[in-house]
Amino acid sequence: MTVGTEFRDVVRPTDCLRPPGPPEDFTSPIDTLNAAGDLVSPSFWMSKVLDFALALDPLEEGRKYFAGDWEAYARSAEAWANLAGFCEGLATNIESGNHLLGGAWQGEAAAAADVYFASLCGKLRAIKGSLETMHTEYLVAAHGVSMTGEAVAQLMGLIGDAAATAAIAWAAGGLTAWTGWGAGVGYGLAATEILRICDLWGEVTKTVNMLQMRIDAVYGQLADIGAELAGVLDGFPQPPSRPYSCPAAGDGGSGHG
């Protein structure tokens, strides 16, 4: 059997180059907040309470925090993993071919080819490692956004409950103002719920700030990985300047054993 007939791919790297599917364990924070919006009714009295307590629309502000297509960000994580698998498959095939070539080809040209292909495999696996790290970092960011969106939605629900209670108490205080004590009880309960709304909104901003710190850390990691990849690509091995081929392949190449 000649060397040429033995060269076959042991894996199919292109099988890894598939479009990313829907991300697992990910819920769009915007969808979650929209669902929570059903609990924050825009009724007149609730709007008055929220405007008095926070001077903003908490649901609309929450949507601003999570603006962007985070689901696409989560899908990108799978794309990086697929590219990493492609690099590993390519390196595996080159390694296999280099091993077969080394069994039938000796000499200076063969040694140079062996060094080149071994170096090429090393670079491909270095790129694979960087892509796998990018996959992990993108997942950290996407899942962090998803989980934070769920936590903020729960807090929005509590804000809605408190606003509803305060609105009812406020309205009741106005209706029973003629009794004297009715106004005190109604407005007192409304004030208590307004303070609770302020505390809950503080939890929302704290939760979002923690997410921002996590995203900033991910961006820092990605910047480092980008620098590493640039270094790997800058030092990518080039074929020797003097062309050569394997004499055993029977193609009349210029390589010398």
mmCIF file of C-alpha atoms in Angstrom:
data_model
loop_
_atom_site.group_PDB
_atom_site.id
_atom_site.type_symbol
_atom_site.label_atom_id
_atom_site.label_comp_id
_atom_site.label_asym_id
_atom_site.label_seq_id
_atom_site.Cartn_x
_atom_site.Cartn_y
_atom_site.Cartn_z
ATOM 1 C CA MET A 1 0.000 0.000 0.000
ATOM 2 C CA THR A 2 1.419 3.392 -0.933
ATOM 3 C CA VAL A 3 1.517 6.343 1.395
ATOM 4 C CA GLY A 4 -0.890 8.250 -0.830
ATOM 5 C CA THR A 5 -3.652 5.683 -0.507
ATOM 6 C CA GLU A 6 -3.383 5.673 3.283
ATOM 7 C CA PHE A 7 -4.230 9.340 3.765
ATOM 8 C CA ARG A 8 -7.758 9.476 5.099
ATOM 9 C CA ASP A 9 -9.394 11.818 7.547
ATOM 10 C CA VAL A 10 -10.040 10.136 10.868
ATOM 11 C CA VAL A 11 -12.705 12.703 11.778
ATOM 12 C CA ARG A 12 -14.915 15.159 9.873
ATOM 13 C CA PRO A 13 -14.078 18.641 11.213
ATOM 14 C CA THR A 14 -16.765 20.252 9.068
ATOM 15 C CA ASP A 15 -19.421 18.388 11.075
ATOM 16 C CA CYS A 16 -18.684 20.894 13.852
ATOM 17 C CA LEU A 17 -19.529 23.849 11.611
ATOM 18 C CA ARG A 18 -23.259 23.720 12.243
ATOM 19 C CA PRO A 19 -25.472 26.691 13.096
ATOM 20 C CA PRO A 20 -25.998 27.141 16.825
ATOM 21 C CA GLY A 21 -29.404 26.067 18.076
ATOM 22 C CA PRO A 22 -31.647 27.667 20.703
ATOM 23 C CA PRO A 23 -29.607 28.172 23.899
ATOM 24 C CA GLU A 24 -30.336 25.833 26.794
ATOM 25 C CA ASP A 25 -31.240 27.115 30.260
ATOM 26 C CA PHE A 26 -31.714 30.626 28.947
ATOM 27 C CA THR A 27 -34.743 32.872 29.282
ATOM 28 C CA SER A 28 -34.852 36.262 27.610
ATOM 29 C CA PRO A 29 -34.823 38.905 30.380
ATOM 30 C CA ILE A 30 -37.113 41.117 28.305
ATOM 31 C CA ASP A 31 -39.701 38.334 28.043
ATOM 32 C CA THR A 32 -39.445 37.763 31.780
ATOM 33 C CA LEU A 33 -39.932 41.459 32.526
ATOM 34 C CA ASN A 34 -42.855 41.674 30.117
ATOM 35 C CA ALA A 35 -44.498 38.851 32.021
ATOM 36 C CA ALA A 36 -43.845 40.694 35.265
ATOM 37 C CA GLY A 37 -45.437 43.769 33.692
ATOM 38 C CA ASP A 38 -48.799 42.066 34.007
ATOM 39 C CA LEU A 39 -48.362 42.363 37.770
ATOM 40 C CA VAL A 40 -47.461 46.055 37.648
ATOM 41 C CA SER A 41 -50.803 47.405 36.492
ATOM 42 C CA PRO A 42 -50.724 50.912 35.004
ATOM 43 C CA SER A 43 -53.848 51.943 36.912
ATOM 44 C CA PHE A 44 -54.163 55.571 37.926
ATOM 45 C CA TRP A 45 -53.507 55.104 41.631
ATOM 46 C CA MET A 46 -50.644 52.648 41.149
ATOM 47 C CA SER A 47 -49.041 55.025 38.669
ATOM 48 C CA LYS A 48 -49.349 57.793 41.226
ATOM 49 C CA VAL A 49 -47.774 55.645 43.925
ATOM 50 C CA LEU A 50 -44.845 54.548 41.747
ATOM 51 C CA ASP A 51 -44.246 58.066 40.485
ATOM 52 C CA PHE A 52 -44.293 59.382 44.051
ATOM 53 C CA ALA A 53 -42.001 56.617 45.371
ATOM 54 C CA LEU A 54 -39.490 56.286 42.526
ATOM 55 C CA ALA A 55 -40.160 59.145 40.083
ATOM 56 C CA LEU A 56 -39.899 56.615 37.237
ATOM 57 C CA ASP A 57 -41.616 53.647 35.625
ATOM 58 C CA PRO A 58 -39.809 50.650 37.133
ATOM 59 C CA LEU A 59 -40.816 48.254 34.374
ATOM 60 C CA GLU A 60 -39.636 50.556 31.600
ATOM 61 C CA GLU A 61 -36.406 51.213 33.470
ATOM 62 C CA GLY A 62 -35.900 47.473 33.866
ATOM 63 C CA ARG A 63 -36.288 46.969 30.116
ATOM 64 C CA LYS A 64 -33.524 49.526 29.543
ATOM 65 C CA TYR A 65 -31.205 47.560 31.821
ATOM 66 C CA PHE A 66 -31.592 44.459 29.656
ATOM 67 C CA ALA A 67 -31.743 46.030 26.205
ATOM 68 C CA GLY A 68 -30.123 43.967 23.470
ATOM 69 C CA ASP A 69 -30.398 40.516 21.943
ATOM 70 C CA TRP A 70 -28.969 38.422 24.759
ATOM 71 C CA GLU A 71 -30.316 35.226 23.222
ATOM 72 C CA ALA A 72 -28.045 35.828 20.223
ATOM 73 C CA TYR A 73 -25.202 36.307 22.708
ATOM 74 C CA ALA A 74 -26.009 32.893 24.212
ATOM 75 C CA ARG A 75 -26.071 31.306 20.741
ATOM 76 C CA SER A 76 -22.638 32.789 20.088
ATOM 77 C CA ALA A 77 -21.299 30.656 22.922
ATOM 78 C CA GLU A 78 -22.219 27.508 20.977
ATOM 79 C CA ALA A 79 -20.661 28.957 17.826
ATOM 80 C CA TRP A 80 -17.315 29.367 19.630
ATOM 81 C CA ALA A 81 -17.559 25.771 20.894
ATOM 82 C CA ASN A 82 -18.275 24.537 17.353
ATOM 83 C CA LEU A 83 -15.232 26.382 16.005
ATOM 84 C CA ALA A 84 -13.116 24.868 18.788
ATOM 85 C CA GLY A 85 -14.299 21.411 17.736
ATOM 86 C CA PHE A 86 -13.402 22.191 14.125
ATOM 87 C CA CYS A 87 -9.854 23.176 15.128
ATOM 88 C CA GLU A 88 -9.444 19.979 17.152
ATOM 89 C CA GLY A 89 -10.733 17.835 14.265
ATOM 90 C CA LEU A 90 -8.396 19.546 11.817
ATOM 91 C CA ALA A 91 -5.432 19.036 14.140
ATOM 92 C CA THR A 92 -6.356 15.369 14.622
ATOM 93 C CA ASN A 93 -6.413 14.748 10.858
ATOM 94 C CA ILE A 94 -3.108 16.545 10.292
ATOM 95 C CA GLU A 95 -1.531 14.609 13.162
ATOM 96 C CA SER A 96 -2.753 11.306 11.726
ATOM 97 C CA GLY A 97 -1.468 12.137 8.250
ATOM 98 C CA ASN A 98 1.874 13.288 9.620
ATOM 99 C CA HIS A 99 2.253 10.014 11.498
ATOM 100 C CA LEU A 100 1.574 7.983 8.354
ATOM 101 C CA LEU A 101 3.939 10.157 6.334
ATOM 102 C CA GLY A 102 6.715 9.697 8.863
ATOM 103 C CA GLY A 103 6.575 5.926 8.411
ATOM 104 C CA ALA A 104 7.467 6.069 4.722
ATOM 105 C CA TRP A 105 9.470 9.268 4.306
ATOM 106 C CA GLN A 106 12.854 9.990 5.869
ATOM 107 C CA GLY A 107 15.479 12.602 5.373
ATOM 108 C CA GLU A 108 15.861 16.355 5.806
ATOM 109 C CA ALA A 109 12.690 17.256 3.946
ATOM 110 C CA ALA A 110 10.721 14.707 5.942
ATOM 111 C CA ALA A 111 12.096 16.088 9.199
ATOM 112 C CA ALA A 112 11.188 19.638 8.151
ATOM 113 C CA ALA A 113 7.680 18.513 7.212
ATOM 114 C CA ASP A 114 7.266 16.739 10.541
ATOM 115 C CA VAL A 115 8.278 19.877 12.460
ATOM 116 C CA TYR A 116 5.962 22.052 10.380
ATOM 117 C CA PHE A 117 2.887 19.844 10.771
ATOM 118 C CA ALA A 118 3.528 19.284 14.471
ATOM 119 C CA SER A 119 3.801 23.052 14.960
ATOM 120 C CA LEU A 120 0.614 23.557 12.955
ATOM 121 C CA CYS A 121 -1.254 21.112 15.187
ATOM 122 C CA GLY A 122 0.043 22.891 18.286
ATOM 123 C CA LYS A 123 -1.211 26.240 17.003
ATOM 124 C CA LEU A 124 -4.610 24.822 16.094
ATOM 125 C CA ARG A 125 -4.987 23.394 19.595
ATOM 126 C CA ALA A 126 -3.920 26.707 21.108
ATOM 127 C CA ILE A 127 -6.676 28.388 19.106
ATOM 128 C CA LYS A 128 -9.074 25.656 20.227
ATOM 129 C CA GLY A 129 -8.239 26.408 23.869
ATOM 130 C CA SER A 130 -8.922 30.117 23.393
ATOM 131 C CA LEU A 131 -12.222 29.412 21.635
ATOM 132 C CA GLU A 132 -13.303 27.082 24.441
ATOM 133 C CA THR A 133 -12.567 29.809 26.961
ATOM 134 C CA MET A 134 -14.619 32.255 24.891
ATOM 135 C CA HIS A 135 -17.447 29.707 24.884
ATOM 136 C CA THR A 136 -17.316 29.574 28.678
ATOM 137 C CA GLU A 137 -17.185 33.346 29.118
ATOM 138 C CA TYR A 138 -20.096 33.932 26.752
ATOM 139 C CA LEU A 139 -22.146 31.361 28.672
ATOM 140 C CA VAL A 140 -21.285 33.049 31.967
ATOM 141 C CA ALA A 141 -22.502 36.386 30.603
ATOM 142 C CA ALA A 142 -25.666 35.017 28.969
ATOM 143 C CA HIS A 143 -26.726 32.901 31.953
ATOM 144 C CA GLY A 144 -25.905 35.778 34.299
ATOM 145 C CA VAL A 145 -28.237 38.041 32.334
ATOM 146 C CA SER A 146 -30.945 35.387 32.244
ATOM 147 C CA MET A 147 -30.791 34.694 35.989
ATOM 148 C CA THR A 148 -30.634 38.393 36.840
ATOM 149 C CA GLY A 149 -33.645 39.032 34.621
ATOM 150 C CA GLU A 150 -35.607 36.421 36.575
ATOM 151 C CA ALA A 151 -34.521 37.923 39.910
ATOM 152 C CA VAL A 152 -35.464 41.446 38.796
ATOM 153 C CA ALA A 153 -38.832 40.192 37.529
ATOM 154 C CA GLN A 154 -39.562 38.716 40.963
ATOM 155 C CA LEU A 155 -38.682 42.033 42.585
ATOM 156 C CA MET A 156 -40.923 43.817 40.071
ATOM 157 C CA GLY A 157 -43.760 41.559 41.144
ATOM 158 C CA LEU A 158 -43.197 42.518 44.768
ATOM 159 C CA ILE A 159 -43.086 46.189 43.783
ATOM 160 C CA GLY A 160 -46.394 45.692 41.974
ATOM 161 C CA ASP A 161 -47.939 44.098 45.074
ATOM 162 C CA ALA A 162 -46.713 46.923 47.290
ATOM 163 C CA ALA A 163 -47.898 49.571 44.828
ATOM 164 C CA ALA A 164 -51.340 47.954 44.650
ATOM 165 C CA THR A 165 -51.608 47.893 48.446
ATOM 166 C CA ALA A 166 -50.426 51.496 48.713
ATOM 167 C CA ALA A 167 -52.848 52.605 45.978
ATOM 168 C CA ILE A 168 -55.785 50.998 47.743
ATOM 169 C CA ALA A 169 -54.751 52.488 51.094
ATOM 170 C CA TRP A 170 -54.191 55.894 49.533
ATOM 171 C CA ALA A 171 -57.588 55.869 47.866
ATOM 172 C CA ALA A 172 -59.227 54.594 51.045
ATOM 173 C CA GLY A 173 -57.548 57.332 53.051
ATOM 174 C CA GLY A 174 -59.023 59.928 50.732
ATOM 175 C CA LEU A 175 -62.493 58.424 50.870
ATOM 176 C CA THR A 176 -62.505 58.183 54.671
ATOM 177 C CA ALA A 177 -60.771 61.492 55.352
ATOM 178 C CA TRP A 178 -63.984 62.855 56.916
ATOM 179 C CA THR A 179 -63.598 60.378 59.807
ATOM 180 C CA GLY A 180 -60.160 61.617 60.784
ATOM 181 C CA TRP A 181 -58.863 58.228 61.895
ATOM 182 C CA GLY A 182 -59.608 56.658 58.492
ATOM 183 C CA ALA A 183 -57.252 59.044 56.732
ATOM 184 C CA GLY A 184 -54.486 58.360 59.254
ATOM 185 C CA VAL A 185 -54.720 54.607 58.864
ATOM 186 C CA GLY A 186 -55.006 54.726 55.074
ATOM 187 C CA TYR A 187 -52.196 57.172 54.497
ATOM 188 C CA GLY A 188 -50.018 55.449 57.124
ATOM 189 C CA LEU A 189 -50.317 52.092 55.362
ATOM 190 C CA ALA A 190 -49.639 53.765 52.011
ATOM 191 C CA ALA A 191 -46.497 55.383 53.422
ATOM 192 C CA THR A 192 -45.270 52.016 54.743
ATOM 193 C CA GLU A 193 -45.744 50.380 51.345
ATOM 194 C CA ILE A 194 -44.037 53.299 49.591
ATOM 195 C CA LEU A 195 -40.982 52.809 51.820
ATOM 196 C CA ARG A 196 -41.049 49.113 50.921
ATOM 197 C CA ILE A 197 -41.169 49.999 47.230
ATOM 198 C CA CYS A 198 -38.073 52.166 47.678
ATOM 199 C CA ASP A 199 -36.269 49.288 49.424
ATOM 200 C CA LEU A 200 -37.262 46.843 46.695
ATOM 201 C CA TRP A 201 -36.080 49.202 43.980
ATOM 202 C CA GLY A 202 -32.793 49.450 45.844
ATOM 203 C CA GLU A 203 -32.545 45.645 45.571
ATOM 204 C CA VAL A 204 -33.228 45.890 41.832
ATOM 205 C CA THR A 205 -30.414 48.380 41.262
ATOM 206 C CA LYS A 206 -28.058 46.365 43.483
ATOM 207 C CA THR A 207 -28.822 43.182 41.524
ATOM 208 C CA VAL A 208 -28.297 44.930 38.189
ATOM 209 C CA ASN A 209 -25.031 46.503 39.399
ATOM 210 C CA MET A 210 -23.728 43.063 40.374
ATOM 211 C CA LEU A 211 -24.581 41.818 36.890
ATOM 212 C CA GLN A 212 -22.739 44.789 35.363
ATOM 213 C CA MET A 213 -19.630 43.901 37.359
ATOM 214 C CA ARG A 214 -19.872 40.322 36.100
ATOM 215 C CA ILE A 215 -20.260 41.465 32.493
ATOM 216 C CA ASP A 216 -17.304 43.832 32.859
ATOM 217 C CA ALA A 217 -15.191 40.922 34.122
ATOM 218 C CA VAL A 218 -16.241 38.841 31.112
ATOM 219 C CA TYR A 219 -15.299 41.660 28.750
ATOM 220 C CA GLY A 220 -11.903 41.860 30.423
ATOM 221 C CA GLN A 221 -11.384 38.133 29.927
ATOM 222 C CA LEU A 222 -12.435 38.356 26.294
ATOM 223 C CA ALA A 223 -9.960 41.189 25.696
ATOM 224 C CA ASP A 224 -7.162 39.002 27.099
ATOM 225 C CA ILE A 225 -8.255 36.064 24.949
ATOM 226 C CA GLY A 226 -8.312 38.302 21.888
ATOM 227 C CA ALA A 227 -4.731 39.321 22.580
ATOM 228 C CA GLU A 228 -3.724 35.667 22.965
ATOM 229 C CA LEU A 229 -5.388 34.732 19.686
ATOM 230 C CA ALA A 230 -3.658 37.593 17.909
ATOM 231 C CA GLY A 231 -0.329 36.300 19.183
ATOM 232 C CA VAL A 232 -1.080 32.750 18.032
ATOM 233 C CA LEU A 233 -2.155 33.893 14.574
ATOM 234 C CA ASP A 234 0.845 36.209 14.269
ATOM 235 C CA GLY A 235 3.168 33.266 14.931
ATOM 236 C CA PHE A 236 1.275 30.815 12.735
ATOM 237 C CA PRO A 237 3.751 28.381 11.147
ATOM 238 C CA GLN A 238 4.499 28.872 7.467
ATOM 239 C CA PRO A 239 5.608 26.108 5.098
ATOM 240 C CA PRO A 240 9.356 26.040 4.424
ATOM 241 C CA SER A 241 10.436 28.446 1.703
ATOM 242 C CA ARG A 242 11.954 25.595 -0.286
ATOM 243 C CA PRO A 243 9.101 23.469 -1.686
ATOM 244 C CA TYR A 244 9.247 19.748 -1.191
ATOM 245 C CA SER A 245 7.020 16.720 -1.553
ATOM 246 C CA CYS A 246 7.108 13.086 -0.561
ATOM 247 C CA PRO A 247 8.970 10.930 -3.112
ATOM 248 C CA ALA A 248 7.012 7.881 -1.939
ATOM 249 C CA ALA A 249 3.830 9.511 -3.211
ATOM 250 C CA GLY A 250 5.148 8.944 -6.745
ATOM 251 C CA ASP A 251 4.470 12.466 -7.982
ATOM 252 C CA GLY A 252 8.026 13.307 -8.965
ATOM 253 C CA GLY A 253 8.273 15.928 -6.213
ATOM 254 C CA SER A 254 11.402 17.826 -5.365
ATOM 255 C CA GLY A 255 11.816 16.504 -1.820
ATOM 256 C CA HIS A 256 14.998 14.612 -1.043
ATOM 257 C CA GLY A 257 15.370 11.772 1.411
#
